[in-house]
């Protein structure tokens, strides 16, 4: 009876180790505190109607940022724990983590950073910016978009669920190599959590990608041909096309792993005729393109930023776009470089080695177009530009390391060493994450109507840069000295400990960088009058998103623009526009269907993890019912009449006028510094305590 | 009052939406096809791994598979006719032909279930060896698609009965028929690669 009701779930599954207890308590506290604050502020309705059920890609974009930002901290804590273990655990000291726990941490770290930080931020950016850049009011399918987002959230919850139930995550590495991930070698629920977390969020990614392809190919403003599309949109299009090409492979492969574990099939097992090497092939056929799915939108961001801040059109738009297309196409045919050592034979290795090296060519084309854009440009060194410059340096180093690894004989030495780890962190941090930070500082005025504090932003950038070099340059060296990846203990005679200590210090500096980024946002809101952007175009931008207000109206464009040139907005700025003729606007209605489906999808996964069959069955029926109700709803849209549009526009214009009256500036020319911020925060705290202001709460 | 200009605007809006949805559904079908591609590749790698057990030649019944194939092909044909009727706004004909399609689909599914239960009764389950794992999963995934197609069809037809053939439902039927033809094509590959090849 108990088995029927609860499956494998029992008292042992509840948290009883220090890290699961700590994790559970912090998550539960977080939920309780948030709920209390919302209740106190009477904001539940607002939260539900204005945000959670919203289909506005701008709001969904912001929600992605929140979740991913939170996950960045969560995954960053993992990283610090790993580094601390490595710094301590030399010779007779075993550090503070068991080998098994250490393995779970690096697995969770990798999954969280790739799927829930990098992917989330990238999807958030695409959501917010692409419709604005192509002159669209919403997405081709607003419903698929919320659904994709909420499936992503379900994946996030699933990946953290082991704290509460089960107490173990997969200890298999972020791609769960077979046959280690089979039931035989990983009997616990960790791998099941891994499967369902990636499965659910991966399906969300596929749906999202289909939606963006539809949007970009079918909803561009009249006159915007493909060759007039902004570069970020190009990068996103390439990335999304790659995503629909490879995410189905991930989905299928995860199902096969699931069948192996759950039904006892023999796909990747050592017994029964299964083929573990097939798993390696399948997962990397998705895995390699995945890293470029993250990279291409970041390439697009850098192209926009370098051209805006050099006050010059991109040096060669055609080569830039062709470079991105080239990278995407080639990236589909290099996966084998992740397992040269598996023994595919010299000829196969040679082919994939050469293909991998060829990828460096379109990539270099991109780098050269950026450098050529800066040449003779009038460069402004605002923080987005700093992120870009930091990126170029780190990315070049990482790329060279990648080309070294692409030489099979070299790879036999360096494979699975810390050199590899340093390579991909150069690409993923220096490339993708810096790209995301660059994008967020660049478009922050669009998101909020405020520019970000520049001074603290510079501090944050330099912390990241210095911290990165301190932790990853020693890692390259250690890798060449022979340190393997995923090492939780090493002999004292290796003499590696100082390097690991240096890496830990670097990690702490990066953590300070993250803290500074949060401080930067706080400081910007404190100084909001000074930093407010009333023009909609704070950087003297070139592309269409800057033609809207900051933040844009929920329908983006009052009148859909007609495009005649690249850098559409740049051209337009120099012509006076005729007074717009307002027209009716059709907008999608909010819907909670995505939330419901995701809850059920989560329960399907949870049911499978714990083998609670009734839960799975009920949830699948739930999904079908919601789909039917939603799918046969014939009125998912509403209309705003031209008169209403006019009214909305006029109110906004009035509001803009009110805030744009010149404020008295502080005496300093610069944005608020760190000390001033700390002073204000302390002053506020003192005031709260002294005047007993919490009583009012 | 609705002016001419406004109706034209609405029609445009709807045509655009149709065009987008059709395109998006094609992209979705491609992703589904890629999932099948993985399963085909897996079958290609594992179909020899019988561990000394019986191979496809001994296990499969060609007449059974052929019957299934013919039934599914016919159902694609009736589905096409149903679509023509739907486009012409003929509600009863639409219901009739899609009804026939539904029954044929059910028959196909029945045959497949029969084949599976026979195999399982003889002790050939998906745990037996890698060959059978890949066989059951490949063919079963197709069967699962057919099942969801049937479910979709049943629900849509109920709505057609209730609401009549409005443009929204015609679009649903058009997507459904695309899906159905897609499953037919996948089946042809399964029939060739799994069944026919076992006998050459
Ligand atoms: C010039 C371009 C690049 C080349 C030639 C290259 C080459 C390689 C090679 C050969 C490996 C496998 C090494 C081994 O396992 O022994 C590798 C691993 C990896 N690369 Fe790159 N790469 C390039 C760009 C990138 C980019 C842009 C990213 C991410 C945005 C990236 C992320 C990764 C990751 C995550 C891994 C290893 C994952 C793992 O084993 O867990 N690479 N790269
Ligand atoms: Cu790769």
Short mmCIF file of N, CA and C in Angstrom, two decimals, chain A residues 140 206 210 213-214 217-219 244-246 248-249 251-253 256 259 262-267 272-275 278 282 583-584 586 624 628 631-634 637, chain B residues 6 9-10 13 19-21 23-24 27-28 31 34-35 38-39 41-42 45-46 49 51 126-130 133-134 137 151-152 155-156 159 163 166 168-169 172:
data_model
loop_
_atom_site.label_atom_id
_atom_site.label_comp_id
_atom_site.label_asym_id
_atom_site.label_seq_id
_atom_site.Cartn_x
_atom_site.Cartn_y
_atom_site.Cartn_z
N UNK A 140 5.68 34.84 -32.16
CA UNK A 140 4.76 34.09 -33.01
C UNK A 140 3.78 33.30 -32.15
N UNK A 206 13.49 23.42 -26.63
CA UNK A 206 13.10 23.14 -28.01
C UNK A 206 11.89 23.97 -28.40
N UNK A 210 11.76 26.81 -31.38
CA UNK A 210 10.83 26.81 -32.51
C UNK A 210 10.14 28.16 -32.60
N UNK A 213 12.39 30.91 -33.97
CA UNK A 213 12.62 30.78 -35.41
C UNK A 213 11.40 31.32 -36.16
N UNK A 214 10.22 30.93 -35.71
CA UNK A 214 9.00 31.45 -36.34
C UNK A 214 9.00 32.97 -36.27
N UNK A 217 11.76 34.60 -38.51
CA UNK A 217 11.59 34.44 -39.95
C UNK A 217 10.27 35.01 -40.46
N UNK A 218 9.27 35.10 -39.59
CA UNK A 218 7.95 35.48 -40.11
C UNK A 218 7.44 36.82 -39.62
N UNK A 219 8.08 37.43 -38.63
CA UNK A 219 7.46 38.61 -38.04
C UNK A 219 8.31 39.87 -38.09
N UNK A 244 17.12 23.77 -32.37
CA UNK A 244 16.11 22.80 -32.82
C UNK A 244 16.78 21.61 -33.50
N UNK A 245 17.99 21.79 -33.96
CA UNK A 245 18.66 20.66 -34.59
C UNK A 245 19.17 19.66 -33.56
N UNK A 246 19.67 20.14 -32.44
CA UNK A 246 20.31 19.19 -31.53
C UNK A 246 19.53 18.89 -30.26
N UNK A 248 16.48 17.88 -29.88
CA UNK A 248 15.78 16.60 -29.98
C UNK A 248 16.72 15.41 -29.72
N UNK A 249 17.97 15.55 -30.09
CA UNK A 249 18.90 14.45 -29.81
C UNK A 249 19.06 14.28 -28.31
N UNK A 251 16.85 15.06 -26.03
CA UNK A 251 15.61 14.50 -25.51
C UNK A 251 15.59 12.99 -25.72
N UNK A 252 15.90 12.57 -26.95
CA UNK A 252 15.86 11.13 -27.25
C UNK A 252 16.87 10.39 -26.38
N UNK A 253 18.07 10.94 -26.28
CA UNK A 253 19.11 10.24 -25.52
C UNK A 253 18.72 10.12 -24.05
N UNK A 256 16.39 7.38 -23.56
CA UNK A 256 17.03 6.07 -23.59
C UNK A 256 17.70 5.76 -22.25
N UNK A 259 14.99 4.78 -19.95
CA UNK A 259 14.50 3.42 -20.18
C UNK A 259 15.48 2.40 -19.60
N UNK A 262 14.96 2.51 -15.91
CA UNK A 262 13.63 2.30 -15.37
C UNK A 262 12.98 1.02 -15.87
N UNK A 263 13.18 0.76 -17.18
CA UNK A 263 12.54 -0.42 -17.76
C UNK A 263 13.52 -1.58 -17.91
N UNK A 264 14.78 -1.32 -17.67
CA UNK A 264 15.75 -2.40 -17.80
C UNK A 264 16.13 -2.71 -19.24
N UNK A 265 16.05 -1.74 -20.12
CA UNK A 265 16.52 -1.95 -21.49
C UNK A 265 18.04 -1.96 -21.53
N UNK A 266 18.58 -2.27 -22.69
CA UNK A 266 20.04 -2.36 -22.82
C UNK A 266 20.55 -1.45 -23.91
N UNK A 267 20.45 -0.16 -23.71
CA UNK A 267 21.01 0.75 -24.71
C UNK A 267 22.46 1.08 -24.40
N UNK A 272 23.99 -7.28 -21.76
CA UNK A 272 22.81 -7.32 -22.62
C UNK A 272 23.03 -6.75 -24.01
N UNK A 273 24.29 -6.50 -24.38
CA UNK A 273 24.56 -6.04 -25.73
C UNK A 273 24.50 -4.53 -25.89
N UNK A 274 24.35 -3.81 -24.79
CA UNK A 274 24.30 -2.36 -24.88
C UNK A 274 25.65 -1.77 -25.27
N UNK A 275 25.63 -0.50 -25.64
CA UNK A 275 26.84 0.12 -26.18
C UNK A 275 27.08 1.47 -25.50
N UNK A 278 28.08 4.44 -27.57
CA UNK A 278 27.05 5.11 -28.35
C UNK A 278 26.51 6.30 -27.56
N UNK A 282 26.19 10.12 -28.81
CA UNK A 282 24.91 10.83 -28.87
C UNK A 282 24.95 12.10 -28.02
N UNK A 583 -3.14 52.85 -35.09
CA UNK A 583 -4.01 51.80 -35.60
C UNK A 583 -4.31 50.81 -34.49
N UNK A 584 -5.30 49.94 -34.76
CA UNK A 584 -5.64 48.93 -33.76
C UNK A 584 -4.46 47.98 -33.56
N UNK A 586 -3.37 44.22 -31.94
CA UNK A 586 -3.83 42.95 -31.37
C UNK A 586 -2.75 42.40 -30.46
N UNK A 624 -2.62 16.86 -20.56
CA UNK A 624 -3.47 16.77 -21.75
C UNK A 624 -4.68 17.70 -21.60
N UNK A 628 -5.69 20.76 -24.06
CA UNK A 628 -6.93 20.81 -24.83
C UNK A 628 -7.67 22.11 -24.55
N UNK A 631 -5.68 24.80 -26.20
CA UNK A 631 -5.59 24.67 -27.65
C UNK A 631 -6.89 25.01 -28.36
N UNK A 632 -8.01 24.73 -27.72
CA UNK A 632 -9.27 25.00 -28.38
C UNK A 632 -9.91 26.30 -27.92
N UNK A 633 -9.13 27.10 -27.23
CA UNK A 633 -9.59 28.44 -26.89
C UNK A 633 -9.41 29.29 -28.14
N UNK A 634 -10.51 29.79 -28.67
CA UNK A 634 -10.41 30.47 -29.97
C UNK A 634 -10.19 31.97 -29.83
N UNK A 637 -6.57 36.39 -28.05
CA UNK A 637 -6.07 37.74 -28.26
C UNK A 637 -7.12 38.79 -27.88
N UNK B 6 -11.66 47.38 -41.61
CA UNK B 6 -11.35 46.60 -40.41
C UNK B 6 -11.42 45.11 -40.65
N UNK B 9 -8.44 43.98 -42.35
CA UNK B 9 -7.34 43.97 -41.40
C UNK B 9 -7.36 42.67 -40.58
N UNK B 10 -8.57 42.30 -40.11
CA UNK B 10 -8.68 41.07 -39.33
C UNK B 10 -8.31 39.85 -40.16
N UNK B 13 -4.70 39.58 -40.54
CA UNK B 13 -4.12 39.18 -39.27
C UNK B 13 -4.24 37.67 -39.10
N UNK B 19 -0.31 31.24 -41.36
CA UNK B 19 0.96 31.00 -42.02
C UNK B 19 2.06 30.70 -41.00
N UNK B 20 2.07 31.48 -39.92
CA UNK B 20 3.08 31.28 -38.88
C UNK B 20 2.94 29.94 -38.20
N UNK B 21 1.68 29.61 -37.86
CA UNK B 21 1.47 28.36 -37.14
C UNK B 21 1.88 27.17 -38.00
N UNK B 23 4.07 27.10 -40.39
CA UNK B 23 5.54 27.06 -40.46
C UNK B 23 6.12 26.49 -39.18
N UNK B 24 5.60 26.98 -38.05
CA UNK B 24 6.12 26.49 -36.77
C UNK B 24 5.88 25.01 -36.62
N UNK B 27 8.47 23.11 -38.39
CA UNK B 27 9.73 23.06 -37.64
C UNK B 27 9.63 22.02 -36.53
N UNK B 28 8.45 22.00 -35.86
CA UNK B 28 8.27 20.99 -34.82
C UNK B 28 8.41 19.59 -35.40
N UNK B 31 11.87 18.56 -35.67
CA UNK B 31 12.51 18.14 -34.42
C UNK B 31 12.08 16.73 -34.05
N UNK B 34 14.00 14.31 -35.99
CA UNK B 34 15.36 14.10 -35.49
C UNK B 34 15.36 13.12 -34.32
N UNK B 35 14.30 13.19 -33.51
CA UNK B 35 14.23 12.20 -32.42
C UNK B 35 14.13 10.80 -32.99
N UNK B 38 17.47 9.55 -34.15
CA UNK B 38 18.30 8.95 -33.10
C UNK B 38 17.89 7.50 -32.89
N UNK B 39 16.58 7.27 -32.80
CA UNK B 39 16.14 5.90 -32.54
C UNK B 39 16.51 4.97 -33.70
N UNK B 41 19.11 5.38 -35.64
CA UNK B 41 20.56 5.16 -35.55
C UNK B 41 20.86 4.13 -34.47
N UNK B 42 20.17 4.26 -33.36
CA UNK B 42 20.39 3.31 -32.27
C UNK B 42 20.02 1.90 -32.73
N UNK B 45 22.70 0.49 -34.88
CA UNK B 45 23.88 0.05 -34.14
C UNK B 45 23.60 -1.25 -33.40
N UNK B 46 22.40 -1.37 -32.84
CA UNK B 46 22.15 -2.47 -31.90
C UNK B 46 21.41 -3.66 -32.50
N UNK B 49 22.78 -7.09 -31.97
CA UNK B 49 23.16 -7.53 -30.61
C UNK B 49 22.05 -8.37 -29.99
N UNK B 51 22.57 -11.33 -28.64
CA UNK B 51 23.16 -12.20 -27.61
C UNK B 51 22.76 -13.65 -27.82
N UNK B 126 11.58 -6.22 -23.82
CA UNK B 126 12.60 -5.22 -24.12
C UNK B 126 13.79 -5.32 -23.19
N UNK B 127 13.73 -6.21 -22.22
CA UNK B 127 14.90 -6.44 -21.39
C UNK B 127 15.78 -7.55 -21.93
N UNK B 128 15.28 -8.31 -22.91
CA UNK B 128 15.99 -9.52 -23.32
C UNK B 128 17.39 -9.21 -23.83
N UNK B 129 17.47 -8.29 -24.78
CA UNK B 129 18.78 -7.94 -25.32
C UNK B 129 18.68 -6.58 -25.99
N UNK B 130 19.85 -6.06 -26.42
CA UNK B 130 19.88 -4.71 -26.97
C UNK B 130 19.06 -4.60 -28.24
N UNK B 133 15.50 -4.23 -27.17
CA UNK B 133 15.31 -2.90 -26.57
C UNK B 133 15.10 -1.87 -27.66
N UNK B 134 15.99 -1.89 -28.64
CA UNK B 134 15.91 -0.83 -29.65
C UNK B 134 14.69 -1.04 -30.53
N UNK B 137 11.55 0.11 -28.51
CA UNK B 137 11.50 1.56 -28.29
C UNK B 137 11.24 2.30 -29.59
N UNK B 151 -5.83 10.58 -30.15
CA UNK B 151 -6.45 11.37 -29.09
C UNK B 151 -6.79 12.77 -29.60
N UNK B 152 -5.83 13.35 -30.26
CA UNK B 152 -6.00 14.69 -30.84
C UNK B 152 -7.17 14.68 -31.82
N UNK B 155 -10.58 14.43 -30.03
CA UNK B 155 -10.98 15.68 -29.39
C UNK B 155 -11.39 16.72 -30.43
N UNK B 156 -10.60 16.82 -31.49
CA UNK B 156 -10.93 17.81 -32.52
C UNK B 156 -12.28 17.52 -33.13
N UNK B 159 -15.05 18.67 -31.05
CA UNK B 159 -15.22 20.12 -31.19
C UNK B 159 -15.88 20.49 -32.51
N UNK B 163 -18.94 22.79 -32.51
CA UNK B 163 -18.82 24.18 -32.95
C UNK B 163 -18.98 24.36 -34.45
N UNK B 166 -15.30 25.89 -38.06
CA UNK B 166 -14.80 27.26 -38.17
C UNK B 166 -13.32 27.26 -38.55
N UNK B 168 -10.71 28.17 -37.15
CA UNK B 168 -9.80 27.69 -36.13
C UNK B 168 -9.69 26.17 -36.16
N UNK B 169 -10.84 25.52 -36.29
CA UNK B 169 -10.82 24.06 -36.28
C UNK B 169 -10.27 23.50 -37.59
N UNK B 172 -6.73 23.43 -37.11
CA UNK B 172 -6.35 22.28 -36.26
C UNK B 172 -6.30 21.00 -37.08
#
